[in-house]
XYZ file of C-alpha atoms in Angstrom:
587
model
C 0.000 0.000 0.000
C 1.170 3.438 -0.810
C 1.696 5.924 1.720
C -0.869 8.297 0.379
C -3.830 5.291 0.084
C -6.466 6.042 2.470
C -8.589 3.190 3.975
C -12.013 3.154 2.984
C -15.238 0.672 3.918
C -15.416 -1.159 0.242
C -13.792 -4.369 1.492
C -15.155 -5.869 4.757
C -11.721 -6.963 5.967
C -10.010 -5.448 9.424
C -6.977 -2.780 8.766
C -3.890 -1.801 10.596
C -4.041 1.250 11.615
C -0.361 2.960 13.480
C -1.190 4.351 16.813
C 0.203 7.999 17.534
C 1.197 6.934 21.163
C 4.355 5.667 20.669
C 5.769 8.588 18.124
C 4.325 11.449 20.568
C 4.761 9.939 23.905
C 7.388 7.359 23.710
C 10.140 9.141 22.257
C 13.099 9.830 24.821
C 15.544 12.292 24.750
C 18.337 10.099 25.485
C 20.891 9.987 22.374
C 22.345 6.865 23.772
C 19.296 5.227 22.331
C 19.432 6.086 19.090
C 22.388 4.857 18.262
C 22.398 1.073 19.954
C 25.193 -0.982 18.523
C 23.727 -4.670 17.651
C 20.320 -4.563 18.641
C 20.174 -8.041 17.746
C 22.393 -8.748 20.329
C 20.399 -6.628 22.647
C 17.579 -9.431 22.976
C 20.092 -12.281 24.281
C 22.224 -9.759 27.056
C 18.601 -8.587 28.666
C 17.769 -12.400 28.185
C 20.817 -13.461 30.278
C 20.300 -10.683 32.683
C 16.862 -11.471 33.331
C 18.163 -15.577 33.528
C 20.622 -14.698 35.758
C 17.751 -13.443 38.210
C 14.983 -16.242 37.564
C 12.825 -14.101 35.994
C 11.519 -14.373 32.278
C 10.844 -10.132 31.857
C 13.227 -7.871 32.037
C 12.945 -5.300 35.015
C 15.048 -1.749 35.348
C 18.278 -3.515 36.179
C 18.290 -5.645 33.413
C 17.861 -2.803 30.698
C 20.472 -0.617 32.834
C 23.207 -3.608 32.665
C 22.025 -4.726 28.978
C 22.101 -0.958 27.834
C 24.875 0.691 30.005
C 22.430 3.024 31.655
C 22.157 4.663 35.175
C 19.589 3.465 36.818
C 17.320 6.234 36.505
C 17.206 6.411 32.816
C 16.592 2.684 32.531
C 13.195 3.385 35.344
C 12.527 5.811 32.449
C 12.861 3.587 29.645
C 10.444 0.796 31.227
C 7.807 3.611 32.923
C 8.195 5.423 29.175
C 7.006 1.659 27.557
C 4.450 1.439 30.030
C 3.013 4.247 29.338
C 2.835 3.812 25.546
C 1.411 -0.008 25.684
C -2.254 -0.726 25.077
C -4.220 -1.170 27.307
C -7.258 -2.333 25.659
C -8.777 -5.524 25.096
C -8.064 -9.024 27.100
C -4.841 -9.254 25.614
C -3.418 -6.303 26.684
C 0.088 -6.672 28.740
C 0.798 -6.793 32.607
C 3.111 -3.636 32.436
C 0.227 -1.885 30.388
C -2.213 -2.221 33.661
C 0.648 -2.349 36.162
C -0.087 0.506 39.073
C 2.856 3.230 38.790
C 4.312 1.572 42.085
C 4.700 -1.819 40.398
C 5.899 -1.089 37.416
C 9.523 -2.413 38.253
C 8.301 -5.592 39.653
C 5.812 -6.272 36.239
C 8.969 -5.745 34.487
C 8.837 -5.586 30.230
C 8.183 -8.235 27.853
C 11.267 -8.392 26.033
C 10.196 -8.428 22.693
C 7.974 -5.187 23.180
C 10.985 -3.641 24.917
C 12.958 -4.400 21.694
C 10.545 -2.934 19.177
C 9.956 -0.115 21.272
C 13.735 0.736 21.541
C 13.903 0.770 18.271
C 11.502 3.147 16.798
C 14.117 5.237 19.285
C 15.530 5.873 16.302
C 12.534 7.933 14.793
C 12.796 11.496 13.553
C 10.162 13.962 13.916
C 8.905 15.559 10.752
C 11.150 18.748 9.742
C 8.500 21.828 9.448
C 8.007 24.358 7.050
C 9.085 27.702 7.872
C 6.302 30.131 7.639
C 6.938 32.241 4.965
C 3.957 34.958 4.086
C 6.045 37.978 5.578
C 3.526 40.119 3.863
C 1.256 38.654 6.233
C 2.544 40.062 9.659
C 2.716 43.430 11.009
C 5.367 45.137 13.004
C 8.476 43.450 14.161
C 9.943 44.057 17.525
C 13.196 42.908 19.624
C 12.026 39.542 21.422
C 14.850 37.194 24.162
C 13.069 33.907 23.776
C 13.865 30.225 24.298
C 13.180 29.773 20.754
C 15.831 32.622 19.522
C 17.416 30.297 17.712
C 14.782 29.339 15.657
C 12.974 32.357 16.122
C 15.074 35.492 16.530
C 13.783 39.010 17.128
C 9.728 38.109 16.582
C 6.873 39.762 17.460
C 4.588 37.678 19.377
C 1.911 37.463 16.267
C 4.848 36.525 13.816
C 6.084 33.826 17.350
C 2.397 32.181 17.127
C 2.403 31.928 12.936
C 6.117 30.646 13.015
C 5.126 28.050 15.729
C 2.242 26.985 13.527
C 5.028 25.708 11.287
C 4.517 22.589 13.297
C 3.779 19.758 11.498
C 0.308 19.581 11.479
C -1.249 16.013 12.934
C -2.187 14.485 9.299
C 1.775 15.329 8.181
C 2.814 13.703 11.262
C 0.976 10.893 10.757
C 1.709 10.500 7.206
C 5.482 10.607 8.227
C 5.419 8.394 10.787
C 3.232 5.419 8.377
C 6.411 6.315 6.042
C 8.545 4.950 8.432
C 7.352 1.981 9.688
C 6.731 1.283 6.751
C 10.368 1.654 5.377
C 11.550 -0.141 9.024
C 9.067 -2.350 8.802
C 11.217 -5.491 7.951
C 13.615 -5.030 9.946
C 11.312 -5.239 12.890
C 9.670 -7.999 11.720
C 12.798 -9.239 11.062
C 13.921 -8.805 14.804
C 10.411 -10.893 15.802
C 11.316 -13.643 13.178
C 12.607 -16.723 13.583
C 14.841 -19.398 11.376
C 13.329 -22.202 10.314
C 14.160 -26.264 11.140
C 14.928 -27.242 8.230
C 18.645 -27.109 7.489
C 18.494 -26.757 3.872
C 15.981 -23.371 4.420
C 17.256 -19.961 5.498
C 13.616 -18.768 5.415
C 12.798 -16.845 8.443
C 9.474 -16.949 10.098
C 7.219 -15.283 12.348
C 5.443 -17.252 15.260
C 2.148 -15.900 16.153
C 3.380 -15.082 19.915
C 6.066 -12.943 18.466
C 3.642 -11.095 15.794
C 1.292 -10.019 18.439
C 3.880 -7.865 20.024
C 3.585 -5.774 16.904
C 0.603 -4.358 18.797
C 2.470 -1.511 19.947
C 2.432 0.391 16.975
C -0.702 -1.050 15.394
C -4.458 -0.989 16.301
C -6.936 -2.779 14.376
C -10.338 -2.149 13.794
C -12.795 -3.935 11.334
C -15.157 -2.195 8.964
C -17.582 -1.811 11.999
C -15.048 -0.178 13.845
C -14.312 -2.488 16.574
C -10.994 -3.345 18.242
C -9.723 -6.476 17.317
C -6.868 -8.756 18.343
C -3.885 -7.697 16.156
C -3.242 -12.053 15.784
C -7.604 -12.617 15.050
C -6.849 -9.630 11.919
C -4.303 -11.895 10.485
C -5.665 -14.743 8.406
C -3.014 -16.910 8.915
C -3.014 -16.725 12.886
C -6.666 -16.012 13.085
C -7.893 -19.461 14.665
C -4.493 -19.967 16.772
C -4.934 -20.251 20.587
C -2.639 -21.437 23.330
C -3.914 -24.840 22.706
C -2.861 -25.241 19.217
C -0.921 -22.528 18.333
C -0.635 -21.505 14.330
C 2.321 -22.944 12.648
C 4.930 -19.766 12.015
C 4.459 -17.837 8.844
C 7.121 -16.872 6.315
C 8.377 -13.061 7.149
C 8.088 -12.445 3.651
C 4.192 -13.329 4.167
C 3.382 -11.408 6.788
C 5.401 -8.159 5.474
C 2.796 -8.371 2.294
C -0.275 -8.476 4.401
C 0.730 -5.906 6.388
C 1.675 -3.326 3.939
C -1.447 -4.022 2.608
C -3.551 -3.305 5.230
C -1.351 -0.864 7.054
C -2.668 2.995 7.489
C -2.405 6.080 9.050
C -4.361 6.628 12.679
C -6.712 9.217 11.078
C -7.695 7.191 8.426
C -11.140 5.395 9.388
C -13.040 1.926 7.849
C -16.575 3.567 9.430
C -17.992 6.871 10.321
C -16.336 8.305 13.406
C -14.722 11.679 13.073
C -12.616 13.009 15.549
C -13.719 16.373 17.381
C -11.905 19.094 15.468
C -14.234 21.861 17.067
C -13.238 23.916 19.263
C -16.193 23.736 21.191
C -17.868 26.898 23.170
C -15.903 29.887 22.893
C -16.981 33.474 24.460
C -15.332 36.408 23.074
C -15.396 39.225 24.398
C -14.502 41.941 21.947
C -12.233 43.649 23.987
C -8.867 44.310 23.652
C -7.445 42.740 27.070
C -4.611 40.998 28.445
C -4.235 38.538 31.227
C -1.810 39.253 34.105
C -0.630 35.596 34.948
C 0.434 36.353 38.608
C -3.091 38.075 39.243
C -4.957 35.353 37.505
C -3.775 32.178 39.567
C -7.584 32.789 41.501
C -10.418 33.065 38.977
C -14.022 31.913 37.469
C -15.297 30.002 34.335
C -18.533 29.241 33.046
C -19.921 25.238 32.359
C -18.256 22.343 32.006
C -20.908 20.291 30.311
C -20.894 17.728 32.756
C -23.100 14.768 32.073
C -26.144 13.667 33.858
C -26.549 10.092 33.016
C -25.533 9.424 36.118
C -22.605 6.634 35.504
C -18.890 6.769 37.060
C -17.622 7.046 33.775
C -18.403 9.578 31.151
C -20.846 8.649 28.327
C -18.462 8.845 24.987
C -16.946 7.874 22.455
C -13.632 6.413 23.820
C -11.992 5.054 20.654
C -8.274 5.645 20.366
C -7.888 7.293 17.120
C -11.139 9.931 18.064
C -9.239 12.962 19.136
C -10.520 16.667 20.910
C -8.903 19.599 19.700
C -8.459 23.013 21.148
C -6.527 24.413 18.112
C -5.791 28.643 17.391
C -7.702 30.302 19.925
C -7.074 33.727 20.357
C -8.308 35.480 23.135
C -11.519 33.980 24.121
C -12.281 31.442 26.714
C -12.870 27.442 25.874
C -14.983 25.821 28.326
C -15.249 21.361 27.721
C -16.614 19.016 29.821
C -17.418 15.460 29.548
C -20.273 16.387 26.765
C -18.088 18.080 24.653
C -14.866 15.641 24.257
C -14.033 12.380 22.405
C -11.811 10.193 22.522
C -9.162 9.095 24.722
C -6.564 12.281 23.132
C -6.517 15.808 23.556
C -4.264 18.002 21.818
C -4.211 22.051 22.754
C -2.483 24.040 20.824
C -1.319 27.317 19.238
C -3.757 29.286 21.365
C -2.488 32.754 22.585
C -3.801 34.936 25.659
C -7.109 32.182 26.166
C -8.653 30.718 29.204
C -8.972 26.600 28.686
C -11.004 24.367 30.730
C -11.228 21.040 29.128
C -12.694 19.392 32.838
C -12.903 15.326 31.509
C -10.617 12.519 31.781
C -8.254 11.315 28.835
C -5.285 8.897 28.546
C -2.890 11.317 26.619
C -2.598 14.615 26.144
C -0.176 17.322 24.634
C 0.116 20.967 24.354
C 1.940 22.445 22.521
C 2.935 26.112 20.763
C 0.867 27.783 23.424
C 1.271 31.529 24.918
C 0.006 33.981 27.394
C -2.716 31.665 28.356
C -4.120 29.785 31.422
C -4.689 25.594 30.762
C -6.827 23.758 33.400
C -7.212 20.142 32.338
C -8.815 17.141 33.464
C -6.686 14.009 34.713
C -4.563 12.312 31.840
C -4.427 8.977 32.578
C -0.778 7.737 30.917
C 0.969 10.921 29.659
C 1.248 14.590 29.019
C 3.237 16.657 26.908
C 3.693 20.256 27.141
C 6.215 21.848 24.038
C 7.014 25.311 22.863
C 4.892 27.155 25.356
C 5.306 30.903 26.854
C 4.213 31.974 29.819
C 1.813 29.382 30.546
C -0.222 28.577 33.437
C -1.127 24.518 33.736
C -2.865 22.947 35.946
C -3.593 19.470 36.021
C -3.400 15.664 37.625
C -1.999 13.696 35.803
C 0.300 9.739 35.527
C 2.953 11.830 34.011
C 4.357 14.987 32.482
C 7.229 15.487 30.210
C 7.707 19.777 29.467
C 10.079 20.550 26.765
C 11.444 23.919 25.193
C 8.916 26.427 27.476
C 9.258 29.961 28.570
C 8.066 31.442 31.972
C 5.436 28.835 32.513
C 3.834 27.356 36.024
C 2.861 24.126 36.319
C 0.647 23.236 39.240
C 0.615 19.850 39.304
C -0.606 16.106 40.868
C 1.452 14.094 39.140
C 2.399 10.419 40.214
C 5.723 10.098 38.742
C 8.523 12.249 38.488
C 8.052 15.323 36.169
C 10.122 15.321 33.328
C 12.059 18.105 32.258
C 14.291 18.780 28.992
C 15.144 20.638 26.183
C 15.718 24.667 26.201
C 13.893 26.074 28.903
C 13.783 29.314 31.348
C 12.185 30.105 34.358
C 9.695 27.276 34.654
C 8.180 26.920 38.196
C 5.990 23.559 39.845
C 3.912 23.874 42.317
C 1.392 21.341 44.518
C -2.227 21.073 42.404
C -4.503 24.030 43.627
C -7.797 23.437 42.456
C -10.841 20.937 42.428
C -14.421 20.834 40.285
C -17.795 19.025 41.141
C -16.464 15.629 39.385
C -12.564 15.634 39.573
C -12.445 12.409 42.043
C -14.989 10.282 39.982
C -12.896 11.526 36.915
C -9.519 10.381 38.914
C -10.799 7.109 39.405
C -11.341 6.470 35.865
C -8.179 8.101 34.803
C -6.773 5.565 37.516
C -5.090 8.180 39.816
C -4.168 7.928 43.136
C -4.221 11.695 44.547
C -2.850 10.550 47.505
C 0.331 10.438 45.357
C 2.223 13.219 44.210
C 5.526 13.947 43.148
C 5.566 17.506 41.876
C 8.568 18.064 43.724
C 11.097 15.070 41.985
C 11.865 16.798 39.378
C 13.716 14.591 36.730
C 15.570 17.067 34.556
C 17.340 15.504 31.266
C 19.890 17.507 28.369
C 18.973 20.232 26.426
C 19.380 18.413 22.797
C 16.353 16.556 21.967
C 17.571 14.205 19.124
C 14.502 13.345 17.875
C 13.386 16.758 17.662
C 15.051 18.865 14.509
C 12.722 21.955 15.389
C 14.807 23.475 18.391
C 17.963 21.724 17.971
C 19.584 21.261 15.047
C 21.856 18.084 14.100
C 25.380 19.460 15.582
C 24.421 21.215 18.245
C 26.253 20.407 21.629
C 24.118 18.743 24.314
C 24.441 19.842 27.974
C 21.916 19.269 30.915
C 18.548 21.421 30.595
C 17.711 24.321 33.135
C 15.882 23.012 35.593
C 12.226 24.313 37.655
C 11.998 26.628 40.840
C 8.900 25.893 43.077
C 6.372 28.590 43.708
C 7.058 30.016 47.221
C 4.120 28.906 49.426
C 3.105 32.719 49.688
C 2.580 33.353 46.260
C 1.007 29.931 46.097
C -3.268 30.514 45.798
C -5.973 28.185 45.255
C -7.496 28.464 41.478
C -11.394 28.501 42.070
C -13.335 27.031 39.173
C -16.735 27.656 38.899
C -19.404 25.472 37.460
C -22.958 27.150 37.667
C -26.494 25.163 36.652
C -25.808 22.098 37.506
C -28.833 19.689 37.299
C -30.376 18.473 40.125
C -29.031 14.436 39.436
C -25.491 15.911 39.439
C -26.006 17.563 42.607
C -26.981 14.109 43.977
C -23.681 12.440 42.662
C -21.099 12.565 45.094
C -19.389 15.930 44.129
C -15.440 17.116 44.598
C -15.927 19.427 47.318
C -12.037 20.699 48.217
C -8.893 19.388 46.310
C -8.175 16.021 46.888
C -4.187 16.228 46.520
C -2.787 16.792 50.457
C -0.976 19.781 50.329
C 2.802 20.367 51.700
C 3.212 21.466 54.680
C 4.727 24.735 54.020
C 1.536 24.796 51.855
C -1.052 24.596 54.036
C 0.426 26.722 56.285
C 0.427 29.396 54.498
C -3.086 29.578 52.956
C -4.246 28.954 56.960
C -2.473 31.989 57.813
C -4.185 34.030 54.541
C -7.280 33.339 55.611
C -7.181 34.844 59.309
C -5.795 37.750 57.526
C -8.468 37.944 55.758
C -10.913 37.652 57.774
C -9.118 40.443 60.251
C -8.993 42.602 57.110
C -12.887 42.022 56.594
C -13.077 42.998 60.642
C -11.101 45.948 60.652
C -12.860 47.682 57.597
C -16.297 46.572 59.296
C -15.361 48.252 62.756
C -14.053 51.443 61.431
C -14.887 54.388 62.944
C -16.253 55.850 59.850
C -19.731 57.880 59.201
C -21.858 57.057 56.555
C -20.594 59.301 53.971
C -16.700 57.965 54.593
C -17.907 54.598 54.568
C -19.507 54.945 51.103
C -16.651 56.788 50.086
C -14.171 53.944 50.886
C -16.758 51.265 49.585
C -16.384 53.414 45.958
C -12.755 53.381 46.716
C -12.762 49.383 47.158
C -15.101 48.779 44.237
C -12.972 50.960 41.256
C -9.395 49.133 42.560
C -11.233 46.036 42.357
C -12.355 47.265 38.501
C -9.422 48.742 37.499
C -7.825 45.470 38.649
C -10.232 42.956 36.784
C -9.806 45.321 33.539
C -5.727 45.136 33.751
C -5.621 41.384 34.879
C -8.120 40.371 31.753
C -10.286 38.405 34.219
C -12.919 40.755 32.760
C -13.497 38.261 30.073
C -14.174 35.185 32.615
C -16.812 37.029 34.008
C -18.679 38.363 30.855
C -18.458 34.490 29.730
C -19.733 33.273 32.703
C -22.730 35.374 32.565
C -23.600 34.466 28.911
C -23.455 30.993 29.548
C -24.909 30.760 32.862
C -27.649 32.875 30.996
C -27.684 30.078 28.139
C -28.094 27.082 31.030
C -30.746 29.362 32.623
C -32.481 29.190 29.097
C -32.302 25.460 28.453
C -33.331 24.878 31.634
């Protein structure tokens, strides 16, 4: 099949189609990896470290002895693999459902670990610099973390350069061009030689070809998820019992290019959620403040009412939600409004984005001037190329790379990763909570009893996989690391969810955030809040008449105004009132 072939519903037969997880979320930054010496070898060392322990998989020891690793990159490498496995189906593998905390006791199939090391050696698509000149206005001085690639841009020429980006059907087509090109040689590492002496014929053995579901989903023309081994005709009636007999490589290759296609590219009706959803603009010409907006409002969420743990959608893999070029405006998603088990943000400048649902993956990426409060991500975030940023978010895992000025506020269960050119990020302990964060925790499968904000994991600047940033030749060193926000600046984020329906209100509702906070923390928001309330006191008991206490009333109100004007929390509050007013009319 040619790369360009899309698959369509006139034959009822199953295709493959490439999953995006592994290119956008299993990718390390470790150079080490892309340039193994012998990976054919590599199989029979992690085999004879693994013997040498009694075990049959492969744990972190055995990949940091097999690959020469320290011991933390090698945790990486398997916790990277688990994250990027399948899940789905019977047939998916221990480490794929493995809690975090047992992750090094499941330990790695061997053969997965092999084909995942070696699509190490991917490349991400080069972009296209943007090139209508004509098409942006004034140019002034900028210092950025992308100077290199970016020097001297205004921010409107920053957002159309970052567009530049491959966008997701380029990606896609680059990374079916690929595996499609290393597709033999993979097989080829699965394969096997046959008996017969006189034969040099290699073959693949039906519990080797499975492992190919990695980087392949398969669906047949009705759309359902099938067993990779059931799609292939000549494994489809093996089972542990009696087993197929192994298939020629050269067989297997054919059907596969065949029936291989890009994850976009459907056999049935299903399109992926490329709206942007609700958006309230305001018409006005306002900024947000960052610091001043870490304690604001936004309007609905779209939370279901059919009453059931987990929300009522489509959760195939390759449907995807999309908050995509948003300028100034405010997105507001909730369980209603997604799809999918994906959500990619990106390129939106000086925006207020609540996507409040659970997904297994989720990326950001070319993002400015904005604030980002997501639901939990259940395997993996990315955040790329983003300036001054506000994210907040639970999540399994985080990997930032390449961002400016940004705060993460964060419940994250393993270690947040850090690489790539950065400056001035900050972490901080999660801050905020809406009516159905814990039911959507438990189907994320979060523990919020477990965060490690605070282990920071921070990797080299040089992303060898990436040719956007870094350029071949460039001189790798390790990336700046992340400052925590000092527990007085630190402030709860309030979000706001009016109209709910009367069955929500008698689900069991997120009431205060469920991630413990530090100790340094707490403290400090129990000391703000006496001050507060002595502030409150001490107005209240002044010994003012009624003229001076109107007068200082006025004075209150206009600094609060002049305040909501200059922060650009204006806008949250002229959305919330037109959609509260909407909910008010549908109800």
């Amino acid at each position: 099949m040619n790369v360009g072939t899309a698959c369509t519903a006139e034959e009822d037969r199953p295709w493959l189609h490439l999953r995006r997880e592994p290119f956008e979320h299993g990718l390390l930054p470790l150079p080490s990896l892309m340039h193994l010496d012998g990976i054919d070898s590599l199989r029979s060392r992690l085999l004879s470290h693994a013997a040498n322990h009694g075990r049959q998989r492969v744990e972190t020891s055995d990949i940091a002895a097999a690959l020469s690793l320290p011991e933390t990159q090698a945790h990486l490498v398997l916790d990277t693999l688990a994250s990027v496995l399948p899940d789905d189906g019977i047939h998916a593998d221990p480490l794929a459902r493995a809690p975090i905390d047992s992750i090094d006791s499941v330990g790695a199939n061997i053969d997965d670990l092999i084909i995942f090391l070696y699509i190490q050696n991917y490349r991400k698509l080069v972009p296209r610099p943007y090139r209508d000149a004509a098409a942006v206005g004034e140019i002034w001085p900028s210092t950025s973390a992308f100077d290199r690639f970016l020097p001297s841009l205004s921010p409107l020429q920053m957002r159309l350069a970052r567009r530049s980006v491959p966008f997701q059907a380029e990606e896609e087509v680059h990374q079916l061009t690929w595996v499609q090109k290393h597709l033999p040689s993979m097989l080829g590492l699965l394969a096997e030689l046959t008996n017969d002496e006189d034969s040099e014929t290699k073959v693949v053995p039906a519990e080797k070809f499975e492992h190919l579901g990695l980087l392949f989903q398969v669906h047949d023309s009705s759309g359902n998820i099938i067993h990779l081994n059931q799609a292939a005709p000549f494994f489809a009636n093996s089972d542990p019992d009696m087993p197929a007999a192994p298939v020629p490589l050269y067989q297997v290759l054919d059907w596969m290019l065949e029936h291989i296609c890009a994850a976009s590219e459907h056999t049935f009706e299903k399109g992926s959620t490329k709206d942007n959803g609700p958006l309230y603009n305001t018409g006005q010409d306002v900024d947000i403040t960052m610091v001043d907006a870490s304690c604001t409002t936004t309007g609905p969420t779209g939370i279901t009412s059919n009453g059931v743990s987990q929300p009522n959608r489509d959760w195939s893999p390759e449907s995807v939600t999309y908050v995509d070029a948003v300028t100034r405006t405010s997105v507001l998603k909730g369980d209603a409004d997604v799809k999918g088990t994906s959500l990619k943000v990106s390129n939106c400048h000086d925006t207020a984005i609540y996507v409040l649902a659970p997904f297994k993956y989720a990326s950001v990426v070319g993002c400015s001037d904005s604030i980002i409060i997501l639901g939990p991500v259940g395997k993996a975030l990315r955040v790329e190329h983003c300036e001054r940023v506000q994210l907040v978010v639970p999540c399994a895992r985080i990997s930032i790379a390449n961002c400016r000025e940004c705060v993460f506020y964060l419940g994250v269960s393993q270690q947040p990763l850090i690489l790539g050119d950065n400056h001035k990020l900050q972490v901080a302990p999660y801050n905020t909570f809406y009516p159905r964060l814990e039911t959507h925790l438990a189907v994320a499968g979060l523990n919020p009893a477990v965060n490690r904000w605070d282990k920071i994991l921070t990797l080299g600047v040089v992303d060898p996989h990436d040719s956007l940033s870094h350029p071949a030749g460039v001189a790798d060193a390790q990336a700046e690391g992340a400052t925590f926000v000092h527990p007085d600046r630190y402030t709860s984020f309030m979000v706001c969810v009016p109209g709910l329906s009367e069955e929500e209100q008698d689900q069991p509702l997120t009431m205060s955030n469920p991630f413990p906070l530090p100790k340094a923390y707490l403290l400090a928001q129990q000391q703000r809040v006496p001050a507060m309330e002595n502030l409150r006191q001490m107005l209240k008991d002044a010994p003012l008449n009624e003229s001076n206490k109107r007068e200082l009333s006025n004075a209150i109100h206009a600094h609060f105004k002049e305040w909501i004007y200059a922060s650009g929390n204006v806008r949250q509050l002229y959305d919330i009132q037109i959609s509260d007013r909407d909910v008010r009319n549908m109800d």
